[in-house]
Amino acid sequence: VEAPEWQDDQAQKWEPLALVLHQDVSALKEAEYLKDEFIGIAAHELRTPLAILKASASSMMVQTARGHGPQLADWQQEMLQDIEQATDRLTDLTEDLLDVTRLQAGQMVLQRAPTNVISLVQRVVKRFCQSASRHHVELRTERSIIEISIDPRRIEQVLTNLLTNAIKYSPQGGPVIVQIEVQERPQTVEIRVQDTGMGIPQHQQAQIFGRFMRAENAKAAGISGTGLGLYLCRSLVEQHGGRLWFESEEGKGSTFFLTLPLITPSH
Ligand code: ADP
């Protein structure tokens, strides 16, 4: 902020104001930076103990199943399974937190490779068909090959997130349809994930891609989550030069649209 030259007495009032504003913004940036750094360090430090917990629980189950050592009672087996599942959830959370810090720091690097996106989607859908017993998950596509340059691990992460949400936020069961189409203008491959679940309330739709953002109907229904998934999905898709958006009606369902360019934009 420049102090006007023609008013000496005013200039004295302008300068301190400019200084206060400057300090406020930099203090906020500093706090934001420290918060991201703390999240990154904490998540990083959690990785090794979580891996040890997971390996210990898994190996105890495997060893007793093979008849090594004393046999475990059913309730002990169940507890080990609970430990394993809880460790998996914590590991996913720490990986998400690490991704958030990478994105915030501009350090998310894509490992692009020519990939048949149809096979990739088929693989993810198949996994959900096997695990989601109360939902009918279906893939609709007229093509068998669409090859594009993407980071397959990251796009798989995005699709897994969208399908997990479609199932998680349809607690009554119901179909989940995944559809792939090629769009001509602009030349993109469009992947839709459609559910008939609880939908997202109209007044929260504009903020739903924000970090840690969760809709009130999801929280009221007691469905757990962190509000990091969609933020990560959108950032990853945009880094690929694509777009991610949705249409949703509360109580009726949601459709998420993901587009990826057929030709990789050159920078
Ligand atoms: P999480 O599921 O861990 O809370 P996400 O970032 O994936 O985090 O989603 C953010 C929020 O968006 C969710 O908490 C939920 O309120 C809402 N949401 C996402 N996907 C759906 C969906 N398919 N149907 C209804 N609500 C959804």
mmCIF file of N, CA, C and O in Angstrom, residues 105-163:
data_model
loop_
_atom_site.group_PDB
_atom_site.id
_atom_site.type_symbol
_atom_site.label_atom_id
_atom_site.label_comp_id
_atom_site.label_asym_id
_atom_site.label_seq_id
_atom_site.Cartn_x
_atom_site.Cartn_y
_atom_site.Cartn_z
ATOM 1 N N ALA A 105 3.058 -28.529 -1.013
ATOM 2 C CA ALA A 105 4.434 -28.070 -1.241
ATOM 3 C C ALA A 105 4.808 -28.109 -2.724
ATOM 4 O O ALA A 105 5.948 -27.827 -3.083
ATOM 5 N N GLY A 106 3.852 -28.495 -3.583
ATOM 6 C CA GLY A 106 4.127 -28.591 -5.023
ATOM 7 C C GLY A 106 5.104 -29.706 -5.336
ATOM 8 O O GLY A 106 5.864 -29.640 -6.294
ATOM 9 N N GLN A 107 5.118 -30.740 -4.478
ATOM 10 C CA GLN A 107 6.099 -31.822 -4.666
ATOM 11 C C GLN A 107 5.470 -33.137 -5.124
ATOM 12 O O GLN A 107 6.065 -34.191 -4.972
ATOM 13 N N MET A 108 4.242 -33.057 -5.631
ATOM 14 C CA MET A 108 3.603 -34.271 -6.135
ATOM 15 C C MET A 108 4.101 -34.496 -7.564
ATOM 16 O O MET A 108 3.836 -33.679 -8.446
ATOM 17 N N VAL A 109 4.842 -35.549 -7.756
ATOM 18 C CA VAL A 109 5.396 -35.817 -9.091
ATOM 19 C C VAL A 109 4.656 -36.993 -9.709
ATOM 20 O O VAL A 109 4.548 -38.055 -9.091
ATOM 21 N N LEU A 110 4.120 -36.795 -10.906
ATOM 22 C CA LEU A 110 3.403 -37.888 -11.578
ATOM 23 C C LEU A 110 4.393 -38.788 -12.313
ATOM 24 O O LEU A 110 5.328 -38.310 -12.944
ATOM 25 N N GLN A 111 4.169 -40.096 -12.209
ATOM 26 C CA GLN A 111 4.993 -41.069 -12.956
ATOM 27 C C GLN A 111 4.155 -41.516 -14.152
ATOM 28 O O GLN A 111 3.502 -42.554 -14.100
ATOM 29 N N ARG A 112 4.141 -40.691 -15.192
ATOM 30 C CA ARG A 112 3.278 -40.992 -16.349
ATOM 31 C C ARG A 112 3.814 -42.172 -17.157
ATOM 32 O O ARG A 112 5.022 -42.329 -17.322
ATOM 33 N N ALA A 113 2.869 -42.947 -17.692
ATOM 34 C CA ALA A 113 3.226 -44.049 -18.592
ATOM 35 C C ALA A 113 2.022 -44.293 -19.493
ATOM 36 O O ALA A 113 0.880 -44.079 -19.071
ATOM 37 N N PRO A 114 2.254 -44.732 -20.748
ATOM 38 C CA PRO A 114 1.108 -45.045 -21.612
ATOM 39 C C PRO A 114 0.276 -46.152 -20.946
ATOM 40 O O PRO A 114 0.818 -47.190 -20.587
ATOM 41 N N THR A 115 -1.008 -45.884 -20.775
ATOM 42 C CA THR A 115 -1.846 -46.810 -19.995
ATOM 43 C C THR A 115 -3.186 -47.012 -20.681
ATOM 44 O O THR A 115 -3.819 -46.038 -21.124
ATOM 45 N N ASN A 116 -3.618 -48.272 -20.751
ATOM 46 C CA ASN A 116 -4.975 -48.525 -21.239
ATOM 47 C C ASN A 116 -5.949 -48.258 -20.086
ATOM 48 O O ASN A 116 -6.068 -49.050 -19.148
ATOM 49 N N VAL A 117 -6.632 -47.127 -20.197
ATOM 50 C CA VAL A 117 -7.475 -46.684 -19.086
ATOM 51 C C VAL A 117 -8.683 -47.615 -18.885
ATOM 52 O O VAL A 117 -9.187 -47.763 -17.768
ATOM 53 N N ILE A 118 -9.096 -48.318 -19.955
ATOM 54 C CA ILE A 118 -10.234 -49.249 -19.826
ATOM 55 C C ILE A 118 -9.839 -50.408 -18.899
ATOM 56 O O ILE A 118 -10.585 -50.758 -17.987
ATOM 57 N N SER A 119 -8.642 -50.994 -19.137
ATOM 58 C CA SER A 119 -8.215 -52.105 -18.263
ATOM 59 C C SER A 119 -8.058 -51.626 -16.825
ATOM 60 O O SER A 119 -8.383 -52.361 -15.890
ATOM 61 N N LEU A 120 -7.546 -50.411 -16.676
ATOM 62 C CA LEU A 120 -7.356 -49.884 -15.323
ATOM 63 C C LEU A 120 -8.706 -49.792 -14.598
ATOM 64 O O LEU A 120 -8.858 -50.260 -13.463
ATOM 65 N N VAL A 121 -9.720 -49.233 -15.295
ATOM 66 C CA VAL A 121 -11.041 -49.093 -14.668
ATOM 67 C C VAL A 121 -11.638 -50.479 -14.404
ATOM 68 O O VAL A 121 -12.207 -50.726 -13.341
ATOM 69 N N GLN A 122 -11.461 -51.400 -15.378
ATOM 70 C CA GLN A 122 -11.991 -52.767 -15.202
ATOM 71 C C GLN A 122 -11.432 -53.410 -13.931
ATOM 72 O O GLN A 122 -12.149 -54.023 -13.166
ATOM 73 N N ARG A 123 -10.114 -53.227 -13.742
ATOM 74 C CA ARG A 123 -9.447 -53.817 -12.580
ATOM 75 C C ARG A 123 -10.042 -53.276 -11.271
ATOM 76 O O ARG A 123 -10.360 -54.032 -10.365
ATOM 77 N N VAL A 124 -10.235 -51.953 -11.231
ATOM 78 C CA VAL A 124 -10.764 -51.341 -10.002
ATOM 79 C C VAL A 124 -12.209 -51.809 -9.772
ATOM 80 O O VAL A 124 -12.574 -52.205 -8.663
ATOM 81 N N VAL A 125 -13.012 -51.806 -10.841
ATOM 82 C CA VAL A 125 -14.419 -52.197 -10.700
ATOM 83 C C VAL A 125 -14.525 -53.648 -10.233
ATOM 84 O O VAL A 125 -15.320 -53.974 -9.353
ATOM 85 N N LYS A 126 -13.669 -54.512 -10.794
ATOM 86 C CA LYS A 126 -13.691 -55.935 -10.417
ATOM 87 C C LYS A 126 -13.435 -56.096 -8.917
ATOM 88 O O LYS A 126 -14.103 -56.870 -8.238
ATOM 89 N N ARG A 127 -12.463 -55.315 -8.435
ATOM 90 C CA ARG A 127 -12.135 -55.393 -7.001
ATOM 91 C C ARG A 127 -13.367 -55.045 -6.157
ATOM 92 O O ARG A 127 -13.665 -55.698 -5.160
ATOM 93 N N PHE A 128 -14.115 -54.028 -6.601
ATOM 94 C CA PHE A 128 -15.303 -53.621 -5.838
ATOM 95 C C PHE A 128 -16.441 -54.629 -5.994
ATOM 96 O O PHE A 128 -17.214 -54.833 -5.067
ATOM 97 N N CYS A 129 -16.542 -55.242 -7.175
ATOM 98 C CA CYS A 129 -17.588 -56.265 -7.383
ATOM 99 C C CYS A 129 -17.397 -57.391 -6.375
ATOM 100 O O CYS A 129 -18.352 -57.930 -5.835
ATOM 101 N N GLN A 130 -16.125 -57.716 -6.114
ATOM 102 C CA GLN A 130 -15.844 -58.836 -5.201
ATOM 103 C C GLN A 130 -16.079 -58.459 -3.739
ATOM 104 O O GLN A 130 -16.527 -59.280 -2.950
ATOM 105 N N SER A 131 -15.799 -57.178 -3.404
ATOM 106 C CA SER A 131 -15.855 -56.828 -1.978
ATOM 107 C C SER A 131 -17.191 -56.198 -1.547
ATOM 108 O O SER A 131 -17.607 -56.358 -0.410
ATOM 109 N N ALA A 132 -17.888 -55.499 -2.461
ATOM 110 C CA ALA A 132 -19.125 -54.808 -2.054
ATOM 111 C C ALA A 132 -20.323 -55.732 -2.247
ATOM 112 O O ALA A 132 -20.942 -55.735 -3.298
ATOM 113 N N SER A 133 -20.633 -56.489 -1.199
ATOM 114 C CA SER A 133 -21.668 -57.524 -1.365
ATOM 115 C C SER A 133 -23.080 -56.939 -1.477
ATOM 116 O O SER A 133 -23.936 -57.515 -2.137
ATOM 117 N N ARG A 134 -23.315 -55.767 -0.848
ATOM 118 C CA ARG A 134 -24.685 -55.224 -0.837
ATOM 119 C C ARG A 134 -24.935 -54.266 -1.998
ATOM 120 O O ARG A 134 -25.997 -53.682 -2.105
ATOM 121 N N HIS A 135 -23.941 -54.080 -2.848
ATOM 122 C CA HIS A 135 -24.099 -53.150 -3.973
ATOM 123 C C HIS A 135 -23.826 -53.868 -5.279
ATOM 124 O O HIS A 135 -22.954 -54.725 -5.349
ATOM 125 N N HIS A 136 -24.570 -53.450 -6.295
ATOM 126 C CA HIS A 136 -24.314 -53.997 -7.617
ATOM 127 C C HIS A 136 -23.422 -52.988 -8.349
ATOM 128 O O HIS A 136 -23.845 -51.865 -8.626
ATOM 129 N N VAL A 137 -22.170 -53.358 -8.586
ATOM 130 C CA VAL A 137 -21.241 -52.435 -9.253
ATOM 131 C C VAL A 137 -21.086 -52.881 -10.701
ATOM 132 O O VAL A 137 -20.764 -54.036 -10.973
ATOM 133 N N GLU A 138 -21.326 -51.946 -11.622
ATOM 134 C CA GLU A 138 -21.352 -52.330 -13.047
ATOM 135 C C GLU A 138 -20.527 -51.358 -13.889
ATOM 136 O O GLU A 138 -20.541 -50.159 -13.657
ATOM 137 N N LEU A 139 -19.806 -51.911 -14.858
ATOM 138 C CA LEU A 139 -19.018 -51.062 -15.771
ATOM 139 C C LEU A 139 -19.666 -51.054 -17.147
ATOM 140 O O LEU A 139 -19.986 -52.110 -17.689
ATOM 141 N N ARG A 140 -19.904 -49.854 -17.695
ATOM 142 C CA ARG A 140 -20.456 -49.760 -19.048
ATOM 143 C C ARG A 140 -19.469 -49.034 -19.951
ATOM 144 O O ARG A 140 -19.106 -47.888 -19.678
ATOM 145 N N THR A 141 -19.056 -49.733 -20.998
ATOM 146 C CA THR A 141 -18.178 -49.098 -21.984
ATOM 147 C C THR A 141 -18.271 -49.837 -23.304
ATOM 148 O O THR A 141 -18.541 -51.039 -23.318
ATOM 149 N N GLU A 142 -18.111 -49.089 -24.401
ATOM 150 C CA GLU A 142 -18.180 -49.749 -25.698
ATOM 151 C C GLU A 142 -16.794 -50.033 -26.260
ATOM 152 O O GLU A 142 -16.663 -50.595 -27.327
ATOM 153 N N ARG A 143 -15.776 -49.593 -25.554
ATOM 154 C CA ARG A 143 -14.406 -49.774 -26.059
ATOM 155 C C ARG A 143 -13.632 -50.766 -25.207
ATOM 156 O O ARG A 143 -13.996 -50.999 -24.049
ATOM 157 N N SER A 144 -12.566 -51.294 -25.773
ATOM 158 C CA SER A 144 -11.722 -52.166 -24.952
ATOM 159 C C SER A 144 -10.337 -51.551 -24.749
ATOM 160 O O SER A 144 -9.611 -51.946 -23.847
ATOM 161 N N ILE A 145 -9.992 -50.598 -25.612
ATOM 162 C CA ILE A 145 -8.678 -49.951 -25.448
ATOM 163 C C ILE A 145 -8.814 -48.432 -25.611
ATOM 164 O O ILE A 145 -9.354 -47.953 -26.620
ATOM 165 N N ILE A 146 -8.373 -47.708 -24.627
ATOM 166 C CA ILE A 146 -8.139 -46.264 -24.786
ATOM 167 C C ILE A 146 -6.807 -46.006 -24.095
ATOM 168 O O ILE A 146 -6.709 -46.108 -22.863
ATOM 169 N N GLU A 147 -5.776 -45.732 -24.897
ATOM 170 C CA GLU A 147 -4.462 -45.565 -24.282
ATOM 171 C C GLU A 147 -4.142 -44.084 -24.114
ATOM 172 O O GLU A 147 -4.209 -43.317 -25.074
ATOM 173 N N ILE A 148 -3.845 -43.718 -22.877
ATOM 174 C CA ILE A 148 -3.460 -42.334 -22.597
ATOM 175 C C ILE A 148 -2.250 -42.321 -21.664
ATOM 176 O O ILE A 148 -1.952 -43.322 -21.014
ATOM 177 N N SER A 149 -1.622 -41.136 -21.599
ATOM 178 C CA SER A 149 -0.433 -41.027 -20.764
ATOM 179 C C SER A 149 -0.840 -40.499 -19.382
ATOM 180 O O SER A 149 -1.160 -39.317 -19.225
ATOM 181 N N ILE A 150 -0.853 -41.410 -18.407
ATOM 182 C CA ILE A 150 -1.251 -41.029 -17.048
ATOM 183 C C ILE A 150 -0.337 -41.735 -16.045
ATOM 184 O O ILE A 150 0.403 -42.628 -16.405
ATOM 185 N N ASP A 151 -0.465 -41.295 -14.776
ATOM 186 C CA ASP A 151 0.182 -42.042 -13.696
ATOM 187 C C ASP A 151 -0.851 -43.075 -13.238
ATOM 188 O O ASP A 151 -1.817 -42.736 -12.540
ATOM 189 N N PRO A 152 -0.677 -44.354 -13.630
ATOM 190 C CA PRO A 152 -1.744 -45.328 -13.378
ATOM 191 C C PRO A 152 -2.064 -45.509 -11.894
ATOM 192 O O PRO A 152 -3.210 -45.674 -11.518
ATOM 193 N N ARG A 153 -1.013 -45.412 -11.063
ATOM 194 C CA ARG A 153 -1.237 -45.610 -9.621
ATOM 195 C C ARG A 153 -2.117 -44.488 -9.061
ATOM 196 O O ARG A 153 -3.025 -44.712 -8.269
ATOM 197 N N ARG A 154 -1.874 -43.266 -9.550
ATOM 198 C CA ARG A 154 -2.629 -42.118 -9.042
ATOM 199 C C ARG A 154 -4.078 -42.121 -9.555
ATOM 200 O O ARG A 154 -5.000 -41.789 -8.821
ATOM 201 N N ILE A 155 -4.265 -42.504 -10.820
ATOM 202 C CA ILE A 155 -5.641 -42.533 -11.348
ATOM 203 C C ILE A 155 -6.416 -43.683 -10.696
ATOM 204 O O ILE A 155 -7.602 -43.556 -10.393
ATOM 205 N N GLU A 156 -5.718 -44.769 -10.401
ATOM 206 C CA GLU A 156 -6.365 -45.874 -9.670
ATOM 207 C C GLU A 156 -6.780 -45.389 -8.271
ATOM 208 O O GLU A 156 -7.868 -45.705 -7.797
ATOM 209 N N GLN A 157 -5.925 -44.597 -7.657
ATOM 210 C CA GLN A 157 -6.241 -44.036 -6.338
ATOM 211 C C GLN A 157 -7.512 -43.174 -6.410
ATOM 212 O O GLN A 157 -8.391 -43.255 -5.555
ATOM 213 N N VAL A 158 -7.613 -42.352 -7.473
ATOM 214 C CA VAL A 158 -8.783 -41.479 -7.641
ATOM 215 C C VAL A 158 -10.050 -42.327 -7.804
ATOM 216 O O VAL A 158 -11.067 -42.103 -7.134
ATOM 217 N N LEU A 159 -9.977 -43.315 -8.710
ATOM 218 C CA LEU A 159 -11.159 -44.152 -8.966
ATOM 219 C C LEU A 159 -11.565 -44.938 -7.728
ATOM 220 O O LEU A 159 -12.759 -45.065 -7.423
ATOM 221 N N THR A 160 -10.566 -45.452 -7.011
ATOM 222 C CA THR A 160 -10.856 -46.207 -5.792
ATOM 223 C C THR A 160 -11.590 -45.316 -4.796
ATOM 224 O O THR A 160 -12.571 -45.717 -4.178
ATOM 225 N N ASN A 161 -11.129 -44.076 -4.705
ATOM 226 C CA ASN A 161 -11.774 -43.130 -3.796
ATOM 227 C C ASN A 161 -13.220 -42.853 -4.196
ATOM 228 O O ASN A 161 -14.131 -42.852 -3.359
ATOM 229 N N LEU A 162 -13.443 -42.631 -5.500
ATOM 230 C CA LEU A 162 -14.801 -42.308 -5.960
ATOM 231 C C LEU A 162 -15.740 -43.498 -5.747
ATOM 232 O O LEU A 162 -16.895 -43.329 -5.340
ATOM 233 N N LEU A 163 -15.227 -44.712 -6.018
ATOM 234 C CA LEU A 163 -16.074 -45.906 -5.825
ATOM 235 C C LEU A 163 -16.308 -46.189 -4.339
ATOM 236 O O LEU A 163 -17.417 -46.562 -3.948
#
